[in-house]
Amino acid sequence: MGIFNPLYDAVSWIIVQFHSLYSHVFDKDSGWAWGLSIISLVILIRICLIPLFVKQIKSTRNMQALQPKMKAIQERYKSDKQRQSEEMMKLYKETGTNPLSSCLPILAQSPFFFSLYHVLSYIAQGKEVGVLTKEQVNSAQHAHIFGAPLSAKFTDSAATLHDLGATLADVRVVTIIMIVLMSASQFYTQRQLMTKNVDMTVKTPFMQQQKMLMYVFPIMFAIFGINFPVGVLIYWLTTNVWTMGQQMFVIRRNPTPGSLAFKERQERLKAAGKLKEEPAKAETADAAPVKRAQPKRQTKSQRQTGGAQPSAASGGAAKKASTAPPEDAKPSKPQPKAQPSKPQPKPNLSKKK
Protein backbone atom coordinates (compact mmCIF):
# COMPACT_ATOMS: atom_id res chain seq x y z
CA MET A 1 0.00 0.00 0.00
CA GLY A 2 3.03 2.25 0.42
CA ILE A 3 2.52 5.96 0.96
CA PHE A 4 -1.24 5.62 1.46
CA ASN A 5 -0.83 3.62 4.68
CA PRO A 6 -1.47 6.65 6.93
CA LEU A 7 -4.77 7.35 5.17
CA TYR A 8 -5.85 3.71 5.40
CA ASP A 9 -4.98 3.70 9.07
CA ALA A 10 -6.94 6.92 9.68
CA VAL A 11 -10.06 5.79 7.82
CA SER A 12 -10.10 2.30 9.34
CA TRP A 13 -9.46 3.67 12.85
CA ILE A 14 -12.41 6.09 12.60
CA ILE A 15 -14.68 3.30 11.35
CA VAL A 16 -13.60 0.99 14.19
CA GLN A 17 -14.32 3.67 16.82
CA PHE A 18 -17.82 4.34 15.50
CA HIS A 19 -18.44 0.60 15.12
CA SER A 20 -17.61 -0.02 18.76
CA LEU A 21 -20.08 2.76 19.68
CA TYR A 22 -22.95 1.45 17.55
CA SER A 23 -22.31 -2.14 18.74
CA HIS A 24 -23.99 -1.13 22.02
CA VAL A 25 -27.23 -0.60 20.07
CA PHE A 26 -27.03 -3.03 17.12
CA ASP A 27 -25.47 -6.44 16.61
CA LYS A 28 -21.76 -5.92 16.04
CA ASP A 29 -21.91 -8.12 12.91
CA SER A 30 -24.95 -6.36 11.43
CA GLY A 31 -24.92 -4.09 8.43
CA TRP A 32 -26.47 -1.28 10.47
CA ALA A 33 -23.52 -1.15 12.88
CA TRP A 34 -21.01 -1.02 10.01
CA GLY A 35 -23.20 1.10 7.71
CA LEU A 36 -23.82 3.75 10.37
CA SER A 37 -20.08 3.78 11.04
CA ILE A 38 -19.47 4.74 7.40
CA ILE A 39 -22.20 7.41 7.56
CA SER A 40 -20.63 8.82 10.74
CA LEU A 41 -17.27 8.90 8.96
CA VAL A 42 -18.85 11.05 6.23
CA ILE A 43 -20.41 13.44 8.74
CA LEU A 44 -17.12 13.83 10.59
CA ILE A 45 -15.24 14.57 7.36
CA ARG A 46 -17.85 17.07 6.20
CA ILE A 47 -17.76 18.90 9.52
CA CYS A 48 -13.99 19.23 9.11
CA LEU A 49 -14.55 20.58 5.59
CA ILE A 50 -16.87 23.41 6.68
CA PRO A 51 -14.05 26.02 6.42
CA LEU A 52 -13.53 24.96 2.80
CA PHE A 53 -17.25 25.20 2.21
CA VAL A 54 -17.23 28.76 3.56
CA LYS A 55 -14.35 29.56 1.21
CA GLN A 56 -16.38 28.08 -1.64
CA ILE A 57 -19.30 30.39 -0.79
CA LYS A 58 -17.03 33.44 -0.70
CA SER A 59 -15.54 32.50 -4.05
CA THR A 60 -19.02 32.15 -5.52
CA ARG A 61 -19.94 35.59 -4.17
CA ASN A 62 -16.79 37.09 -5.67
CA MET A 63 -17.63 35.56 -9.01
CA GLN A 64 -21.11 37.02 -8.77
CA ALA A 65 -19.70 40.47 -8.00
CA LEU A 66 -17.45 40.24 -11.07
CA GLN A 67 -20.35 39.51 -13.43
CA PRO A 68 -20.67 43.12 -14.74
CA LYS A 69 -16.94 43.30 -15.49
CA MET A 70 -17.04 39.90 -17.16
CA LYS A 71 -19.94 40.99 -19.30
CA ALA A 72 -18.06 44.14 -20.31
CA ILE A 73 -15.04 42.05 -21.34
CA GLN A 74 -17.27 39.76 -23.37
CA GLU A 75 -18.84 42.67 -25.20
CA ARG A 76 -15.51 44.36 -25.82
CA TYR A 77 -13.73 41.25 -27.16
CA LYS A 78 -16.73 39.56 -28.71
CA SER A 79 -14.88 38.57 -31.87
CA ASP A 80 -11.57 37.64 -30.18
CA LYS A 81 -12.06 34.60 -27.94
CA GLN A 82 -8.39 34.29 -27.08
CA ARG A 83 -8.11 37.91 -25.93
CA GLN A 84 -11.37 37.46 -24.05
CA SER A 85 -9.93 34.48 -22.13
CA GLU A 86 -6.72 36.41 -21.39
CA GLU A 87 -8.65 39.36 -19.99
CA MET A 88 -10.79 37.01 -17.88
CA MET A 89 -7.71 35.36 -16.37
CA LYS A 90 -6.21 38.79 -15.73
CA LEU A 91 -9.39 39.83 -13.91
CA TYR A 92 -9.31 36.66 -11.77
CA LYS A 93 -5.69 37.35 -10.87
CA GLU A 94 -6.29 41.00 -9.96
CA THR A 95 -9.26 40.19 -7.71
CA GLY A 96 -7.79 37.00 -6.23
CA THR A 97 -10.74 34.90 -7.41
CA ASN A 98 -10.45 31.22 -8.30
CA PRO A 99 -13.23 29.80 -10.52
CA LEU A 100 -12.33 26.28 -9.36
CA SER A 101 -13.00 27.02 -5.69
CA SER A 102 -16.44 25.44 -6.05
CA CYS A 103 -14.68 22.07 -6.44
CA LEU A 104 -12.58 22.40 -3.28
CA PRO A 105 -14.86 20.32 -0.98
CA ILE A 106 -14.94 17.50 -3.52
CA LEU A 107 -11.18 17.59 -4.06
CA ALA A 108 -10.47 17.74 -0.32
CA GLN A 109 -12.51 14.64 0.51
CA SER A 110 -11.26 12.65 -2.47
CA PRO A 111 -8.34 11.09 -0.52
CA PHE A 112 -10.77 9.81 2.13
CA PHE A 113 -13.07 8.51 -0.59
CA PHE A 114 -10.33 6.51 -2.30
CA SER A 115 -9.00 5.30 1.06
CA LEU A 116 -12.44 3.99 2.01
CA TYR A 117 -12.73 2.38 -1.42
CA HIS A 118 -9.48 0.47 -0.91
CA VAL A 119 -10.33 -0.44 2.69
CA LEU A 120 -13.64 -1.97 1.56
CA SER A 121 -11.88 -3.71 -1.33
CA TYR A 122 -9.47 -5.37 1.11
CA ILE A 123 -12.38 -6.28 3.37
CA ALA A 124 -14.13 -7.95 0.39
CA GLN A 125 -10.97 -10.03 -0.17
CA GLY A 126 -10.82 -10.94 3.51
CA LYS A 127 -7.48 -9.16 4.04
CA GLU A 128 -6.50 -7.12 7.07
CA VAL A 129 -6.17 -3.42 6.35
CA GLY A 130 -5.23 -0.45 8.51
CA VAL A 131 -6.07 -1.09 12.14
CA LEU A 132 -8.80 -3.64 11.35
CA THR A 133 -8.18 -7.06 12.84
CA LYS A 134 -8.98 -10.35 11.10
CA GLU A 135 -12.12 -10.76 13.19
CA GLN A 136 -13.34 -7.27 12.34
CA VAL A 137 -12.60 -7.82 8.63
CA ASN A 138 -14.72 -11.01 8.62
CA SER A 139 -17.54 -9.19 10.47
CA ALA A 140 -17.56 -6.28 8.00
CA GLN A 141 -17.22 -8.62 5.02
CA HIS A 142 -20.44 -10.47 5.80
CA ALA A 143 -22.41 -7.45 7.11
CA HIS A 144 -25.56 -6.93 5.03
CA ILE A 145 -27.68 -3.83 4.56
CA PHE A 146 -30.98 -4.30 2.70
CA GLY A 147 -29.74 -7.76 1.72
CA ALA A 148 -26.48 -6.55 0.11
CA PRO A 149 -23.02 -6.99 1.70
CA LEU A 150 -21.11 -3.74 2.26
CA SER A 151 -18.17 -5.10 0.26
CA ALA A 152 -20.30 -6.27 -2.71
CA LYS A 153 -20.32 -4.53 -6.11
CA PHE A 154 -22.73 -4.45 -9.03
CA THR A 155 -20.18 -6.20 -11.27
CA ASP A 156 -19.52 -9.10 -8.86
CA SER A 157 -20.37 -12.55 -10.10
CA ALA A 158 -23.09 -14.72 -8.60
CA ALA A 159 -20.44 -17.09 -7.17
CA THR A 160 -18.62 -14.25 -5.39
CA LEU A 161 -21.86 -12.96 -3.91
CA HIS A 162 -22.87 -16.47 -2.85
CA ASP A 163 -19.69 -16.68 -0.78
CA LEU A 164 -20.71 -13.41 0.92
CA GLY A 165 -24.19 -14.84 1.63
CA ALA A 166 -26.09 -12.68 -0.90
CA THR A 167 -27.87 -13.10 -4.22
CA LEU A 168 -27.12 -11.37 -7.49
CA ALA A 169 -30.61 -9.83 -7.70
CA ASP A 170 -30.47 -8.33 -4.19
CA VAL A 171 -27.07 -6.73 -4.75
CA ARG A 172 -27.94 -5.29 -8.15
CA VAL A 173 -31.27 -3.85 -7.00
CA VAL A 174 -29.65 -2.17 -3.99
CA THR A 175 -26.68 -0.82 -6.00
CA ILE A 176 -28.89 0.52 -8.82
CA ILE A 177 -31.17 2.33 -6.35
CA MET A 178 -28.14 3.84 -4.60
CA ILE A 179 -26.53 4.89 -7.89
CA VAL A 180 -29.74 6.57 -9.07
CA LEU A 181 -30.18 8.39 -5.74
CA MET A 182 -26.52 9.41 -5.75
CA SER A 183 -26.68 10.82 -9.29
CA ALA A 184 -30.06 12.52 -8.72
CA SER A 185 -28.91 14.21 -5.51
CA GLN A 186 -25.76 15.49 -7.22
CA PHE A 187 -27.75 16.82 -10.19
CA TYR A 188 -30.32 18.54 -7.94
CA THR A 189 -27.60 20.13 -5.82
CA GLN A 190 -25.85 21.62 -8.83
CA ARG A 191 -29.10 22.68 -10.49
CA GLN A 192 -30.24 24.38 -7.29
CA LEU A 193 -27.04 26.41 -7.30
CA MET A 194 -27.45 27.40 -10.95
CA THR A 195 -31.14 28.32 -10.90
CA LYS A 196 -31.51 29.98 -7.50
CA ASN A 197 -28.18 31.33 -6.30
CA VAL A 198 -26.60 32.62 -9.51
CA ASP A 199 -27.54 35.45 -11.87
CA MET A 200 -28.22 33.59 -15.13
CA THR A 201 -28.68 36.76 -17.19
CA VAL A 202 -24.90 37.05 -17.57
CA LYS A 203 -23.13 34.30 -19.51
CA THR A 204 -19.54 33.83 -18.33
CA PRO A 205 -16.98 30.99 -18.29
CA PHE A 206 -17.91 30.45 -14.65
CA MET A 207 -21.53 29.84 -15.64
CA GLN A 208 -20.46 27.45 -18.37
CA GLN A 209 -18.25 25.58 -15.91
CA GLN A 210 -21.07 25.18 -13.39
CA LYS A 211 -23.46 24.08 -16.11
CA MET A 212 -20.97 21.49 -17.30
CA LEU A 213 -20.49 20.12 -13.77
CA MET A 214 -24.25 19.84 -13.40
CA TYR A 215 -24.32 17.18 -16.13
CA VAL A 216 -20.82 15.67 -15.87
CA PHE A 217 -20.86 14.62 -12.21
CA PRO A 218 -24.13 12.64 -12.33
CA ILE A 219 -22.92 10.83 -15.44
CA MET A 220 -19.59 10.05 -13.75
CA PHE A 221 -21.38 8.67 -10.68
CA ALA A 222 -23.63 6.52 -12.86
CA ILE A 223 -20.69 5.10 -14.85
CA PHE A 224 -18.23 4.49 -12.03
CA GLY A 225 -20.91 3.60 -9.47
CA ILE A 226 -21.28 0.08 -10.81
CA ASN A 227 -17.66 -0.57 -9.72
CA PHE A 228 -18.12 0.88 -6.21
CA PRO A 229 -18.73 -1.42 -3.23
CA VAL A 230 -22.02 -0.87 -1.41
CA GLY A 231 -20.12 0.73 1.47
CA VAL A 232 -18.62 3.34 -0.89
CA LEU A 233 -22.06 4.01 -2.39
CA ILE A 234 -23.34 4.65 1.15
CA TYR A 235 -20.43 7.03 1.69
CA TRP A 236 -21.02 9.01 -1.51
CA LEU A 237 -24.81 9.08 -1.16
CA THR A 238 -24.45 10.43 2.37
CA THR A 239 -22.02 13.16 1.34
CA ASN A 240 -24.32 14.21 -1.55
CA VAL A 241 -27.31 14.47 0.78
CA TRP A 242 -25.20 16.47 3.25
CA THR A 243 -24.08 18.85 0.49
CA MET A 244 -27.64 19.28 -0.76
CA GLY A 245 -29.00 20.10 2.71
CA GLN A 246 -26.08 22.40 3.53
CA GLN A 247 -26.53 24.30 0.29
CA MET A 248 -30.30 24.61 0.76
CA PHE A 249 -29.68 26.14 4.20
CA VAL A 250 -27.14 28.64 2.87
CA ILE A 251 -29.25 29.62 -0.15
CA ARG A 252 -32.32 30.20 2.00
CA ARG A 253 -30.60 32.11 4.82
CA ASN A 254 -27.75 33.87 3.03
CA PRO A 255 -28.32 33.94 -0.74
CA THR A 256 -26.15 35.69 -3.28
CA PRO A 257 -27.31 39.30 -3.89
CA GLY A 258 -29.14 39.67 -7.18
CA SER A 259 -30.10 36.00 -7.42
CA LEU A 260 -33.60 34.51 -7.45
CA ALA A 261 -33.10 33.16 -3.93
CA PHE A 262 -32.19 36.67 -2.73
CA LYS A 263 -35.43 38.12 -4.15
CA GLU A 264 -37.46 35.34 -2.57
CA ARG A 265 -35.80 35.99 0.79
CA GLN A 266 -36.56 39.72 0.56
CA GLU A 267 -40.21 38.93 -0.18
CA ARG A 268 -40.42 36.57 2.79
CA LEU A 269 -38.94 39.19 5.10
CA LYS A 270 -41.37 41.83 3.82
CA ALA A 271 -44.33 39.49 4.27
CA ALA A 272 -43.21 38.75 7.84
CA GLY A 273 -42.78 42.47 8.55
CA LYS A 274 -39.06 42.06 9.25
CA LEU A 275 -37.95 44.16 6.31
CA LYS A 276 -39.28 47.68 5.81
CA GLU A 277 -38.36 50.34 3.30
CA GLU A 278 -36.67 53.46 4.56
CA PRO A 279 -39.17 56.37 4.98
CA ALA A 280 -37.25 58.61 2.63
CA LYS A 281 -37.21 55.97 -0.09
CA ALA A 282 -40.88 55.14 0.40
CA GLU A 283 -41.93 58.80 0.13
CA THR A 284 -39.78 59.29 -2.93
CA ALA A 285 -41.29 56.25 -4.59
CA ASP A 286 -44.90 57.26 -3.81
CA ALA A 287 -44.68 60.98 -4.56
CA ALA A 288 -45.35 62.06 -8.15
CA PRO A 289 -42.99 64.54 -9.74
CA VAL A 290 -44.37 68.08 -9.42
CA LYS A 291 -43.50 70.71 -12.02
CA ARG A 292 -42.75 74.18 -10.72
CA ALA A 293 -45.11 76.82 -12.13
CA GLN A 294 -43.50 80.09 -13.10
CA PRO A 295 -45.36 83.23 -11.78
CA LYS A 296 -47.15 85.28 -14.46
CA ARG A 297 -46.42 88.94 -14.93
CA GLN A 298 -49.16 91.17 -13.55
CA THR A 299 -50.18 94.69 -14.50
CA LYS A 300 -50.22 97.57 -12.04
CA SER A 301 -53.99 97.38 -11.58
CA GLN A 302 -53.75 93.65 -10.83
CA ARG A 303 -51.01 94.29 -8.32
CA GLN A 304 -53.09 97.01 -6.63
CA THR A 305 -56.18 94.77 -6.44
CA GLY A 306 -54.17 91.91 -5.05
CA GLY A 307 -54.13 89.89 -8.27
CA ALA A 308 -57.94 89.48 -8.41
CA GLN A 309 -59.25 88.13 -11.68
CA PRO A 310 -61.79 90.28 -13.56
CA SER A 311 -65.37 89.03 -13.82
CA ALA A 312 -66.88 87.67 -17.01
CA ALA A 313 -68.92 90.85 -17.56
CA SER A 314 -65.89 93.03 -17.55
CA GLY A 315 -63.84 90.60 -19.58
CA GLY A 316 -63.57 92.90 -22.57
CA ALA A 317 -62.60 95.92 -20.49
CA ALA A 318 -60.06 93.92 -18.58
CA LYS A 319 -58.63 92.68 -21.82
CA LYS A 320 -58.27 96.21 -23.13
CA ALA A 321 -56.76 97.34 -19.86
CA SER A 322 -54.26 94.56 -19.98
CA THR A 323 -53.19 95.53 -23.47
CA ALA A 324 -53.04 99.28 -22.70
CA PRO A 325 -49.76 100.67 -21.49
CA PRO A 326 -49.57 101.27 -17.76
CA GLU A 327 -50.46 104.71 -16.41
CA ASP A 328 -47.03 105.43 -15.11
CA ALA A 329 -45.74 104.98 -18.67
CA LYS A 330 -47.99 107.87 -20.06
CA PRO A 331 -46.51 111.46 -20.20
CA SER A 332 -48.00 113.56 -17.43
CA LYS A 333 -49.79 116.85 -18.32
CA PRO A 334 -48.29 120.10 -16.96
CA GLN A 335 -50.15 121.18 -13.85
CA PRO A 336 -51.41 124.85 -13.71
CA LYS A 337 -49.55 127.22 -11.45
CA ALA A 338 -51.18 127.98 -8.16
CA GLN A 339 -52.72 131.54 -7.95
CA PRO A 340 -51.54 133.66 -5.01
CA SER A 341 -54.28 133.92 -2.42
CA LYS A 342 -55.81 137.43 -1.73
CA PRO A 343 -55.35 138.83 1.78
CA GLN A 344 -58.54 138.58 3.87
CA PRO A 345 -59.87 141.93 5.40
CA LYS A 346 -59.49 142.25 9.13
CA PRO A 347 -62.70 142.39 11.14
CA ASN A 348 -63.76 145.83 12.57
CA LEU A 349 -63.91 145.40 16.27
CA SER A 350 -64.84 149.05 17.01
CA LYS A 351 -68.38 148.76 15.62
CA LYS A 352 -69.21 145.95 18.00
CA LYS A 353 -68.24 148.11 20.88
Coordinates of C-alpha atoms in Angstrom, one line a residue:
M1 CA 0.0 0.0 0.0
G2 CA 3.0 2.2 0.4
I3 CA 2.5 6.0 1.0
F4 CA -1.2 5.6 1.5
N5 CA -0.8 3.6 4.7
P6 CA -1.5 6.7 6.9
L7 CA -4.8 7.3 5.2
Y8 CA -5.8 3.7 5.4
D9 CA -5.0 3.7 9.1
A10 CA -6.9 6.9 9.7
V11 CA -10.1 5.8 7.8
S12 CA -10.1 2.3 9.3
W13 CA -9.5 3.7 12.8
I14 CA -12.4 6.1 12.6
I15 CA -14.7 3.3 11.4
V16 CA -13.6 1.0 14.2
Q17 CA -14.3 3.7 16.8
F18 CA -17.8 4.3 15.5
H19 CA -18.4 0.6 15.1
S20 CA -17.6 0.0 18.8
L21 CA -20.1 2.8 19.7
Y22 CA -22.9 1.4 17.5
S23 CA -22.3 -2.1 18.7
H24 CA -24.0 -1.1 22.0
V25 CA -27.2 -0.6 20.1
F26 CA -27.0 -3.0 17.1
D27 CA -25.5 -6.4 16.6
K28 CA -21.8 -5.9 16.0
D29 CA -21.9 -8.1 12.9
S30 CA -24.9 -6.4 11.4
G31 CA -24.9 -4.1 8.4
W32 CA -26.5 -1.3 10.5
A33 CA -23.5 -1.1 12.9
W34 CA -21.0 -1.0 10.0
G35 CA -23.2 1.1 7.7
L36 CA -23.8 3.7 10.4
S37 CA -20.1 3.8 11.0
I38 CA -19.5 4.7 7.4
I39 CA -22.2 7.4 7.6
S40 CA -20.6 8.8 10.7
L41 CA -17.3 8.9 9.0
V42 CA -18.9 11.0 6.2
I43 CA -20.4 13.4 8.7
L44 CA -17.1 13.8 10.6
I45 CA -15.2 14.6 7.4
R46 CA -17.9 17.1 6.2
I47 CA -17.8 18.9 9.5
C48 CA -14.0 19.2 9.1
L49 CA -14.5 20.6 5.6
I50 CA -16.9 23.4 6.7
P51 CA -14.0 26.0 6.4
L52 CA -13.5 25.0 2.8
F53 CA -17.2 25.2 2.2
V54 CA -17.2 28.8 3.6
K55 CA -14.3 29.6 1.2
Q56 CA -16.4 28.1 -1.6
I57 CA -19.3 30.4 -0.8
K58 CA -17.0 33.4 -0.7
S59 CA -15.5 32.5 -4.1
T60 CA -19.0 32.1 -5.5
R61 CA -19.9 35.6 -4.2
N62 CA -16.8 37.1 -5.7
M63 CA -17.6 35.6 -9.0
Q64 CA -21.1 37.0 -8.8
A65 CA -19.7 40.5 -8.0
L66 CA -17.5 40.2 -11.1
Q67 CA -20.3 39.5 -13.4
P68 CA -20.7 43.1 -14.7
K69 CA -16.9 43.3 -15.5
M70 CA -17.0 39.9 -17.2
K71 CA -19.9 41.0 -19.3
A72 CA -18.1 44.1 -20.3
I73 CA -15.0 42.0 -21.3
Q74 CA -17.3 39.8 -23.4
E75 CA -18.8 42.7 -25.2
R76 CA -15.5 44.4 -25.8
Y77 CA -13.7 41.3 -27.2
K78 CA -16.7 39.6 -28.7
S79 CA -14.9 38.6 -31.9
D80 CA -11.6 37.6 -30.2
K81 CA -12.1 34.6 -27.9
Q82 CA -8.4 34.3 -27.1
R83 CA -8.1 37.9 -25.9
Q84 CA -11.4 37.5 -24.1
S85 CA -9.9 34.5 -22.1
E86 CA -6.7 36.4 -21.4
E87 CA -8.7 39.4 -20.0
M88 CA -10.8 37.0 -17.9
M89 CA -7.7 35.4 -16.4
K90 CA -6.2 38.8 -15.7
L91 CA -9.4 39.8 -13.9
Y92 CA -9.3 36.7 -11.8
K93 CA -5.7 37.3 -10.9
E94 CA -6.3 41.0 -10.0
T95 CA -9.3 40.2 -7.7
G96 CA -7.8 37.0 -6.2
T97 CA -10.7 34.9 -7.4
N98 CA -10.4 31.2 -8.3
P99 CA -13.2 29.8 -10.5
L100 CA -12.3 26.3 -9.4
S101 CA -13.0 27.0 -5.7
S102 CA -16.4 25.4 -6.0
C103 CA -14.7 22.1 -6.4
L104 CA -12.6 22.4 -3.3
P105 CA -14.9 20.3 -1.0
I106 CA -14.9 17.5 -3.5
L107 CA -11.2 17.6 -4.1
A108 CA -10.5 17.7 -0.3
Q109 CA -12.5 14.6 0.5
S110 CA -11.3 12.6 -2.5
P111 CA -8.3 11.1 -0.5
F112 CA -10.8 9.8 2.1
F113 CA -13.1 8.5 -0.6
F114 CA -10.3 6.5 -2.3
S115 CA -9.0 5.3 1.1
L116 CA -12.4 4.0 2.0
Y117 CA -12.7 2.4 -1.4
H118 CA -9.5 0.5 -0.9
V119 CA -10.3 -0.4 2.7
L120 CA -13.6 -2.0 1.6
S121 CA -11.9 -3.7 -1.3
Y122 CA -9.5 -5.4 1.1
I123 CA -12.4 -6.3 3.4
A124 CA -14.1 -8.0 0.4
Q125 CA -11.0 -10.0 -0.2
G126 CA -10.8 -10.9 3.5
K127 CA -7.5 -9.2 4.0
E128 CA -6.5 -7.1 7.1
V129 CA -6.2 -3.4 6.3
G130 CA -5.2 -0.4 8.5
V131 CA -6.1 -1.1 12.1
L132 CA -8.8 -3.6 11.4
T133 CA -8.2 -7.1 12.8
K134 CA -9.0 -10.3 11.1
E135 CA -12.1 -10.8 13.2
Q136 CA -13.3 -7.3 12.3
V137 CA -12.6 -7.8 8.6
N138 CA -14.7 -11.0 8.6
S139 CA -17.5 -9.2 10.5
A140 CA -17.6 -6.3 8.0
Q141 CA -17.2 -8.6 5.0
H142 CA -20.4 -10.5 5.8
A143 CA -22.4 -7.4 7.1
H144 CA -25.6 -6.9 5.0
I145 CA -27.7 -3.8 4.6
F146 CA -31.0 -4.3 2.7
G147 CA -29.7 -7.8 1.7
A148 CA -26.5 -6.6 0.1
P149 CA -23.0 -7.0 1.7
L150 CA -21.1 -3.7 2.3
S151 CA -18.2 -5.1 0.3
A152 CA -20.3 -6.3 -2.7
K153 CA -20.3 -4.5 -6.1
F154 CA -22.7 -4.5 -9.0
T155 CA -20.2 -6.2 -11.3
D156 CA -19.5 -9.1 -8.9
S157 CA -20.4 -12.6 -10.1
A158 CA -23.1 -14.7 -8.6
A159 CA -20.4 -17.1 -7.2
T160 CA -18.6 -14.3 -5.4
L161 CA -21.9 -13.0 -3.9
H162 CA -22.9 -16.5 -2.9
D163 CA -19.7 -16.7 -0.8
L164 CA -20.7 -13.4 0.9
G165 CA -24.2 -14.8 1.6
A166 CA -26.1 -12.7 -0.9
T167 CA -27.9 -13.1 -4.2
L168 CA -27.1 -11.4 -7.5
A169 CA -30.6 -9.8 -7.7
D170 CA -30.5 -8.3 -4.2
V171 CA -27.1 -6.7 -4.8
R172 CA -27.9 -5.3 -8.1
V173 CA -31.3 -3.9 -7.0
V174 CA -29.6 -2.2 -4.0
T175 CA -26.7 -0.8 -6.0
I176 CA -28.9 0.5 -8.8
I177 CA -31.2 2.3 -6.4
M178 CA -28.1 3.8 -4.6
I179 CA -26.5 4.9 -7.9
V180 CA -29.7 6.6 -9.1
L181 CA -30.2 8.4 -5.7
M182 CA -26.5 9.4 -5.8
S183 CA -26.7 10.8 -9.3
A184 CA -30.1 12.5 -8.7
S185 CA -28.9 14.2 -5.5
Q186 CA -25.8 15.5 -7.2
F187 CA -27.7 16.8 -10.2
Y188 CA -30.3 18.5 -7.9
T189 CA -27.6 20.1 -5.8
Q190 CA -25.8 21.6 -8.8
R191 CA -29.1 22.7 -10.5
Q192 CA -30.2 24.4 -7.3
L193 CA -27.0 26.4 -7.3
M194 CA -27.5 27.4 -11.0
T195 CA -31.1 28.3 -10.9
K196 CA -31.5 30.0 -7.5
N197 CA -28.2 31.3 -6.3
V198 CA -26.6 32.6 -9.5
D199 CA -27.5 35.5 -11.9
M200 CA -28.2 33.6 -15.1
T201 CA -28.7 36.8 -17.2
V202 CA -24.9 37.0 -17.6
K203 CA -23.1 34.3 -19.5
T204 CA -19.5 33.8 -18.3
P205 CA -17.0 31.0 -18.3
F206 CA -17.9 30.4 -14.6
M207 CA -21.5 29.8 -15.6
Q208 CA -20.5 27.5 -18.4
Q209 CA -18.2 25.6 -15.9
Q210 CA -21.1 25.2 -13.4
K211 CA -23.5 24.1 -16.1
M212 CA -21.0 21.5 -17.3
L213 CA -20.5 20.1 -13.8
M214 CA -24.3 19.8 -13.4
Y215 CA -24.3 17.2 -16.1
V216 CA -20.8 15.7 -15.9
F217 CA -20.9 14.6 -12.2
P218 CA -24.1 12.6 -12.3
I219 CA -22.9 10.8 -15.4
M220 CA -19.6 10.0 -13.8
F221 CA -21.4 8.7 -10.7
A222 CA -23.6 6.5 -12.9
I223 CA -20.7 5.1 -14.9
F224 CA -18.2 4.5 -12.0
G225 CA -20.9 3.6 -9.5
I226 CA -21.3 0.1 -10.8
N227 CA -17.7 -0.6 -9.7
F228 CA -18.1 0.9 -6.2
P229 CA -18.7 -1.4 -3.2
V230 CA -22.0 -0.9 -1.4
G231 CA -20.1 0.7 1.5
V232 CA -18.6 3.3 -0.9
L233 CA -22.1 4.0 -2.4
I234 CA -23.3 4.6 1.2
Y235 CA -20.4 7.0 1.7
W236 CA -21.0 9.0 -1.5
L237 CA -24.8 9.1 -1.2
T238 CA -24.4 10.4 2.4
T239 CA -22.0 13.2 1.3
N240 CA -24.3 14.2 -1.6
V241 CA -27.3 14.5 0.8
W242 CA -25.2 16.5 3.3
T243 CA -24.1 18.8 0.5
M244 CA -27.6 19.3 -0.8
G245 CA -29.0 20.1 2.7
Q246 CA -26.1 22.4 3.5
Q247 CA -26.5 24.3 0.3
M248 CA -30.3 24.6 0.8
F249 CA -29.7 26.1 4.2
V250 CA -27.1 28.6 2.9
I251 CA -29.2 29.6 -0.2
R252 CA -32.3 30.2 2.0
R253 CA -30.6 32.1 4.8
N254 CA -27.7 33.9 3.0
P255 CA -28.3 33.9 -0.7
T256 CA -26.1 35.7 -3.3
P257 CA -27.3 39.3 -3.9
G258 CA -29.1 39.7 -7.2
S259 CA -30.1 36.0 -7.4
L260 CA -33.6 34.5 -7.5
A261 CA -33.1 33.2 -3.9
F262 CA -32.2 36.7 -2.7
K263 CA -35.4 38.1 -4.2
E264 CA -37.5 35.3 -2.6
R265 CA -35.8 36.0 0.8
Q266 CA -36.6 39.7 0.6
E267 CA -40.2 38.9 -0.2
R268 CA -40.4 36.6 2.8
L269 CA -38.9 39.2 5.1
K270 CA -41.4 41.8 3.8
A271 CA -44.3 39.5 4.3
A272 CA -43.2 38.7 7.8
G273 CA -42.8 42.5 8.6
K274 CA -39.1 42.1 9.2
L275 CA -38.0 44.2 6.3
K276 CA -39.3 47.7 5.8
E277 CA -38.4 50.3 3.3
E278 CA -36.7 53.5 4.6
P279 CA -39.2 56.4 5.0
A280 CA -37.3 58.6 2.6
K281 CA -37.2 56.0 -0.1
A282 CA -40.9 55.1 0.4
E283 CA -41.9 58.8 0.1
T284 CA -39.8 59.3 -2.9
A285 CA -41.3 56.3 -4.6
D286 CA -44.9 57.3 -3.8
A287 CA -44.7 61.0 -4.6
A288 CA -45.4 62.1 -8.1
P289 CA -43.0 64.5 -9.7
V290 CA -44.4 68.1 -9.4
K291 CA -43.5 70.7 -12.0
R292 CA -42.8 74.2 -10.7
A293 CA -45.1 76.8 -12.1
Q294 CA -43.5 80.1 -13.1
P295 CA -45.4 83.2 -11.8
K296 CA -47.2 85.3 -14.5
R297 CA -46.4 88.9 -14.9
Q298 CA -49.2 91.2 -13.6
T299 CA -50.2 94.7 -14.5
K300 CA -50.2 97.6 -12.0
S301 CA -54.0 97.4 -11.6
Q302 CA -53.8 93.7 -10.8
R303 CA -51.0 94.3 -8.3
Q304 CA -53.1 97.0 -6.6
T305 CA -56.2 94.8 -6.4
G306 CA -54.2 91.9 -5.0
G307 CA -54.1 89.9 -8.3
A308 CA -57.9 89.5 -8.4
Q309 CA -59.3 88.1 -11.7
P310 CA -61.8 90.3 -13.6
S311 CA -65.4 89.0 -13.8
A312 CA -66.9 87.7 -17.0
A313 CA -68.9 90.9 -17.6
S314 CA -65.9 93.0 -17.5
G315 CA -63.8 90.6 -19.6
G316 CA -63.6 92.9 -22.6
A317 CA -62.6 95.9 -20.5
A318 CA -60.1 93.9 -18.6
K319 CA -58.6 92.7 -21.8
K320 CA -58.3 96.2 -23.1
A321 CA -56.8 97.3 -19.9
S322 CA -54.3 94.6 -20.0
T323 CA -53.2 95.5 -23.5
A324 CA -53.0 99.3 -22.7
P325 CA -49.8 100.7 -21.5
P326 CA -49.6 101.3 -17.8
E327 CA -50.5 104.7 -16.4
D328 CA -47.0 105.4 -15.1
A329 CA -45.7 105.0 -18.7
K330 CA -48.0 107.9 -20.1
P331 CA -46.5 111.5 -20.2
S332 CA -48.0 113.6 -17.4
K333 CA -49.8 116.8 -18.3
P334 CA -48.3 120.1 -17.0
Q335 CA -50.2 121.2 -13.8
P336 CA -51.4 124.9 -13.7
K337 CA -49.5 127.2 -11.4
A338 CA -51.2 128.0 -8.2
Q339 CA -52.7 131.5 -8.0
P340 CA -51.5 133.7 -5.0
S341 CA -54.3 133.9 -2.4
K342 CA -55.8 137.4 -1.7
P343 CA -55.4 138.8 1.8
Q344 CA -58.5 138.6 3.9
P345 CA -59.9 141.9 5.4
K346 CA -59.5 142.3 9.1
P347 CA -62.7 142.4 11.1
N348 CA -63.8 145.8 12.6
L349 CA -63.9 145.4 16.3
S350 CA -64.8 149.1 17.0
K351 CA -68.4 148.8 15.6
K352 CA -69.2 146.0 18.0
K353 CA -68.2 148.1 20.9

